Coordinates of C-alpha atoms in Angstrom, one line a residue:
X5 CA 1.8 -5.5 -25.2
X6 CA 1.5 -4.7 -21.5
X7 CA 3.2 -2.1 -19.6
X8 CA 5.2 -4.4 -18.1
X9 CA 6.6 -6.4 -21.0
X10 CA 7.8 -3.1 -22.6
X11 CA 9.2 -1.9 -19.8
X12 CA 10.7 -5.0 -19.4
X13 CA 12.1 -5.2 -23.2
X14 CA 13.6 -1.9 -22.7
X15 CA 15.8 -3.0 -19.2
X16 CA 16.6 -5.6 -21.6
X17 CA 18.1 -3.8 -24.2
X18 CA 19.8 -1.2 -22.0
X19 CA 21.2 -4.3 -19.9
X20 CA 23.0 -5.6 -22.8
X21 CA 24.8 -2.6 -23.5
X22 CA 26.8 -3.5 -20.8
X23 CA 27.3 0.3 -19.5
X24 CA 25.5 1.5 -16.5
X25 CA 23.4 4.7 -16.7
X26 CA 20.7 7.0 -15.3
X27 CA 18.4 5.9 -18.0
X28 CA 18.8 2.2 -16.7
X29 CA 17.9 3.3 -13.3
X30 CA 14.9 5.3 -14.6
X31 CA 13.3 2.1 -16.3
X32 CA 14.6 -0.5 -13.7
X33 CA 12.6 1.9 -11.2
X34 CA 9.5 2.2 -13.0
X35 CA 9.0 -1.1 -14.0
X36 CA 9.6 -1.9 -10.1
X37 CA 7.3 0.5 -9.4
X38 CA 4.7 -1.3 -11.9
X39 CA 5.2 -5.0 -10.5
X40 CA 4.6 -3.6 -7.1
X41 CA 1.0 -5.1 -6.6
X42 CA 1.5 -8.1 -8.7
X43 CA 5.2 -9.2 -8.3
X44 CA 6.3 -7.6 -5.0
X45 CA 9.3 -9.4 -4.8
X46 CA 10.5 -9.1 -8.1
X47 CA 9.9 -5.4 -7.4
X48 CA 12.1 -5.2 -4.6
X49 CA 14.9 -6.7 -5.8
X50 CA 14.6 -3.9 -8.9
X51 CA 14.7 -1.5 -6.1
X52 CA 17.6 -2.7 -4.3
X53 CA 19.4 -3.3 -7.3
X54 CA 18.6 0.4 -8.5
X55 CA 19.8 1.6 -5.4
X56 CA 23.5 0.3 -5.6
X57 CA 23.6 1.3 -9.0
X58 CA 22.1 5.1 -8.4
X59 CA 24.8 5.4 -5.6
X60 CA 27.6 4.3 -8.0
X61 CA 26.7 6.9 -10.6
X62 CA 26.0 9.4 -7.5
X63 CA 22.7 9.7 -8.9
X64 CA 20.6 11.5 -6.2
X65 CA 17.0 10.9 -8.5
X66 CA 17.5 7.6 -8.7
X67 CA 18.5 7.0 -5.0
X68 CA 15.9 8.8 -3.2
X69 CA 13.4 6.7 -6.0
X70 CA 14.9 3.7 -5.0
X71 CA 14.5 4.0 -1.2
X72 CA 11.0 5.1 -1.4
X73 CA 10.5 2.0 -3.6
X74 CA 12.2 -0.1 -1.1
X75 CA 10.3 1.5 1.9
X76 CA 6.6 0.9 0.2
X77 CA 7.7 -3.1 -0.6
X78 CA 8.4 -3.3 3.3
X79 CA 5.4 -1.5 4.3
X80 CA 3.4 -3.8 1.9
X81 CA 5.4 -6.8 3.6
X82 CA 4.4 -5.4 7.2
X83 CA 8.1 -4.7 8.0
X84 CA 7.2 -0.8 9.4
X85 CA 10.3 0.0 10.8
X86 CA 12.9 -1.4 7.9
X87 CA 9.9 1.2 6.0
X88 CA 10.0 3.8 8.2
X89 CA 14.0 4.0 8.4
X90 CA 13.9 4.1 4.7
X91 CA 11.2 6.1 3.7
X92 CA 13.2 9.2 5.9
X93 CA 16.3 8.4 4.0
X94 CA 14.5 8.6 0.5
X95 CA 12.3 11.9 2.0
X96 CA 16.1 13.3 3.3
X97 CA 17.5 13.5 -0.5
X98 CA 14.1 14.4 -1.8
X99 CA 13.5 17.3 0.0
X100 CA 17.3 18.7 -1.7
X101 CA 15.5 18.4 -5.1
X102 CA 12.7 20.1 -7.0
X103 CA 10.1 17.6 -7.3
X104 CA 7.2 18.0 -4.8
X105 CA 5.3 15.6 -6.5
X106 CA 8.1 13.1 -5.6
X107 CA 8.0 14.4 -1.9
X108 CA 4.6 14.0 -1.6
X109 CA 4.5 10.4 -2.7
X110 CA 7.1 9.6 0.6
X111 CA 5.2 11.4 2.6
X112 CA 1.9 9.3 1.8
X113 CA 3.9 5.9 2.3
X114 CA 4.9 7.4 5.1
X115 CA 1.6 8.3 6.6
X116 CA 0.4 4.8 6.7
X117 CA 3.5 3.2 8.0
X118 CA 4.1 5.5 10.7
X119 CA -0.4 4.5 11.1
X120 CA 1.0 1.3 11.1
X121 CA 3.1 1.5 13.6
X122 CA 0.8 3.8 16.0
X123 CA 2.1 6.9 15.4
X124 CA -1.0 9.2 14.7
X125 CA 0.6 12.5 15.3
X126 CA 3.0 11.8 13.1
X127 CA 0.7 10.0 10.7
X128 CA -1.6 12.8 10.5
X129 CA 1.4 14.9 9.8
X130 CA 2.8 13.4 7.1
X131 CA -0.9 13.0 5.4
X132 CA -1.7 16.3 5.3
X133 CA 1.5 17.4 3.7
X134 CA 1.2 15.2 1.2
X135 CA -2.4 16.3 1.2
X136 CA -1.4 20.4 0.5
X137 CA 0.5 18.9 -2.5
X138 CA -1.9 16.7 -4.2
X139 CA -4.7 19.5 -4.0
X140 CA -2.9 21.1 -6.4
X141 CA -2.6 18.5 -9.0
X142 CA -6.3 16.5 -8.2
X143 CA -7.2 12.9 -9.4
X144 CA -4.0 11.3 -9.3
X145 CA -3.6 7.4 -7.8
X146 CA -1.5 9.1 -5.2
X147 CA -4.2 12.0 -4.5
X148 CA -6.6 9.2 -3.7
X149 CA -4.1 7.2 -1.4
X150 CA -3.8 9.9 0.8
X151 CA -7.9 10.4 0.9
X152 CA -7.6 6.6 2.1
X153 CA -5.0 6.9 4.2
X154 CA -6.6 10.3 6.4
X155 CA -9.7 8.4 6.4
X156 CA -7.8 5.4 8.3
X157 CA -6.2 8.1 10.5
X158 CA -9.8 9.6 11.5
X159 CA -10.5 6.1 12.4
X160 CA -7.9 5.7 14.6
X161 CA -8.7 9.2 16.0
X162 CA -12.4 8.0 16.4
X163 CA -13.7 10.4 14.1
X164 CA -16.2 8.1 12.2
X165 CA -18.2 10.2 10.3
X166 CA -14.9 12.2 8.5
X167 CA -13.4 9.0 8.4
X168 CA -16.1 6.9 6.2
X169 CA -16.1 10.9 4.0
X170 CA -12.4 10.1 3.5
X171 CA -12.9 6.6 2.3
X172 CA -15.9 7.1 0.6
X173 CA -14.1 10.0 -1.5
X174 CA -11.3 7.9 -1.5
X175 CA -13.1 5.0 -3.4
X176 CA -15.1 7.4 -5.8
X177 CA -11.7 8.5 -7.5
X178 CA -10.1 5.1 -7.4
X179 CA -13.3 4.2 -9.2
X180 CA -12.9 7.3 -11.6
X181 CA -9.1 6.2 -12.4
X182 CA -10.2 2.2 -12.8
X183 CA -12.1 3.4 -15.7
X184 CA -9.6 5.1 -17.1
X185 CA -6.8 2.6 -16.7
X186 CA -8.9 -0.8 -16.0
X187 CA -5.9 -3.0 -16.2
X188 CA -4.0 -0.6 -13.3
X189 CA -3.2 -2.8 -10.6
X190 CA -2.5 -0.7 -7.9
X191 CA -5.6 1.6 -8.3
X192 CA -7.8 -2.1 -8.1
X193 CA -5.8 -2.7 -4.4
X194 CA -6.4 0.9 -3.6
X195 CA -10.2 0.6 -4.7
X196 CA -10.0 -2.4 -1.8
X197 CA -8.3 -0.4 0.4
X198 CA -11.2 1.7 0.6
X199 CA -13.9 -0.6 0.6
X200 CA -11.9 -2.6 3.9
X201 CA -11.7 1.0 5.3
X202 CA -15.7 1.4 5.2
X203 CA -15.8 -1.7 6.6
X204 CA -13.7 -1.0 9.9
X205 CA -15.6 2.4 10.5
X206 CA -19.1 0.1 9.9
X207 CA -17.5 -2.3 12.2
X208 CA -16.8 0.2 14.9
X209 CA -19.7 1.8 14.7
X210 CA -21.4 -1.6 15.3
X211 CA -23.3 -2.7 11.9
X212 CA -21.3 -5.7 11.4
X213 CA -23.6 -6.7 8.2
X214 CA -22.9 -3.4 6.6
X215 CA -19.2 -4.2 7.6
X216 CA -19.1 -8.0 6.8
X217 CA -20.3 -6.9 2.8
X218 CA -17.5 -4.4 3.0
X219 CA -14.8 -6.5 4.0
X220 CA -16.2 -9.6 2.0
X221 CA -15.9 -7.1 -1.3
X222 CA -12.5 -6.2 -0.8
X223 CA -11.4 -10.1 -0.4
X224 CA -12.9 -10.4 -4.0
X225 CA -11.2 -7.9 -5.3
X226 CA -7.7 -8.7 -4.1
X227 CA -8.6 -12.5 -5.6
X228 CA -9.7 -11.4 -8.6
X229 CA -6.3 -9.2 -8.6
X230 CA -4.6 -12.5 -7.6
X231 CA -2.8 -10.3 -4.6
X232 CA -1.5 -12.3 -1.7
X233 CA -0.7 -9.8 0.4
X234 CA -3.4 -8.2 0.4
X235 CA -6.0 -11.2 0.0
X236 CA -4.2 -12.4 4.0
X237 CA -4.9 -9.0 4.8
X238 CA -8.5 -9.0 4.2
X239 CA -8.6 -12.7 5.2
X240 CA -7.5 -11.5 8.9
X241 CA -10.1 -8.8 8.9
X242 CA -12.8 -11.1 8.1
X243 CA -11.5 -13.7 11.0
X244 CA -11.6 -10.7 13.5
X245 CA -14.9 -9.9 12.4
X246 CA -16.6 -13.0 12.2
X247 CA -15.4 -13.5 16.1
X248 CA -16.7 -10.2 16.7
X249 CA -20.2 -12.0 15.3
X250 CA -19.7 -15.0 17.1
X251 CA -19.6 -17.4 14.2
X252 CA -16.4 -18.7 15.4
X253 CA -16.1 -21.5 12.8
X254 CA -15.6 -19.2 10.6
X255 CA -13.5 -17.1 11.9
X256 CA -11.1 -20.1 12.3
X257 CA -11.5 -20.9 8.9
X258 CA -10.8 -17.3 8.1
X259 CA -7.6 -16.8 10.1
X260 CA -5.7 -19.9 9.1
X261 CA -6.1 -19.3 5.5
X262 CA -4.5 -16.0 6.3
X263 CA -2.1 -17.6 8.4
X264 CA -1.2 -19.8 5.2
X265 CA -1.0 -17.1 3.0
X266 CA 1.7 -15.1 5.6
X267 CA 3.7 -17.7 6.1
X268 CA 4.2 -19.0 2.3
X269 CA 5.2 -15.3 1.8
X270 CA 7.2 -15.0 4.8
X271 CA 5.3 -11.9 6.2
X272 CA 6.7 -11.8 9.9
X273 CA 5.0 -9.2 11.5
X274 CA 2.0 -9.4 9.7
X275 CA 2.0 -13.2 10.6
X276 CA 1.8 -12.5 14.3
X277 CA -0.8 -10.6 14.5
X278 CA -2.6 -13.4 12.9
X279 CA -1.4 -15.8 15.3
X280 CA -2.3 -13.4 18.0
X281 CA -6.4 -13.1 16.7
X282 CA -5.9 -16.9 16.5
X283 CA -5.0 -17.1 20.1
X284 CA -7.4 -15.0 21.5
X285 CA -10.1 -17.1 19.6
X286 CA -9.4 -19.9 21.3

């Protein structure tokens, strides 16, 4: 039996006491936290429904849980402020408790939205904090997030070398933890975070073979995951690419599949900027 279906057995059986409780929040939250790659929507409607519930029982855990929950589902759907405004009200109630681990999970989510949303300083901030707290408990998921995350930051920052180091260590422990836990979904999108990461600094640096096998990699691996969001994602990438390369049949191809994808899934922001590439192709 999967993670999921017990967790999901358990909610079940808690639900039909008919009393609402801490311990309801606590596996309504981590089951959300497991569909999160491969039922996003179903995970957010956990999240939201753990929130009202946590807030009834003035339960601060559960509450600062929720919101983070909430804000990584919006930064996954490309909403980055809705994310931004929740991940600060999650970090707010956090930073009362005694949990660094917990704070340091905000901060990462918080690192790539405010990324995102072109706020390096802040970005690179937030990283590194969350950074300081991973160091001390190496070779988690979230430890290797944040390596992913600092190595996007570096790209931003046009440091290319650090920023292929941080991706490259980045994909080495995602690697290390998909051995371990093969079936994980969010360590297989994290292991194509990476690899789309080494493709961008490849692409700026100008070998856009080395980048096109990079970025072609990490569209397989959010297929085989069977992960829309991210498969539009890498489907973008490749359109912007193949422009870049000139092979602009391709790149049509490329960008209305994404355009497809964003639209069946209702992904706003994210769909403009397709629509955007799409424009300046033509």
């Amino acid at each position: 039996m999967s993670i999921v279906q017990k967790l999901q057995d358990n909610l079940a059986a808690l639900r039909q006491r008919g009393a609402e409780s801490n311990e309801l929040v606590d596996v309504m939250l981590e089951l959300s936290e497991e569909q999160m790659v491969s039922n996003t929507s179903a995970a957010l409607m956990l999240a939201k429904e753990g929130l009202e519930i946590s807030r009834r029982l003035q339960y601060p855990h559960g509450e600062a849980y929720s919101l983070a929950l909430i804000g990584y589902t919006e930064y996954m759907f490309a909403d980055f402020e809705s994310a931004l405004v929740d991940l600060e009200k999650a970090l707010a109630i956090a930073l009362g408790g005694r949990s660094e681990m917990g704070q340091a999970r905000i901060y990462s989510v918080m690192a790539m939205v405010h990324r995102s949303l072109g706020n390096f300083d802040q970005a690179f901030s937030c990283a590194l904090k969350a950074l300081k707290i991973f160091e001390a408990h190496p070779g988690t998921l979230m430890h290797a997030w944040i390596l992913n995350s600092l190595g996007g930051i570096h790209h931003d920052l046009k440091d290319f070398e650090r920023s292929l180091k941080y991706h490259q260590d980045s994909l080495a422990m995602f690697e290390k933890l998909s051995r371990e836990e093969p079936d994980n979904a969010e360590i297989g999108v994290g292991r194509a975070r990476a690899l789309t990461g080494m493709g961008t600094v490849y692409q700026s640096r100008g070998d856009l073979n080395k980048a096109m096998e990079y970025h072609r990699e990490a569209l397989g691996q959010y297929r085989k995951l069977d992960n829309p969001e991210g498969e539009s994602r890498a489907l973008n990438d490749l359109g912007i690419l193949c422009q870049e390369c000139g092979v602009y049949d391709k790149s049509l191809e490329y960008l209305n599949a994404s355009i497809a994808i964003r639209e069946k899934l209702d992904m706003r922001q994210a769909l403009a900027g397709s629509l955007l590439e799409l424009g300046r192709l033509y």
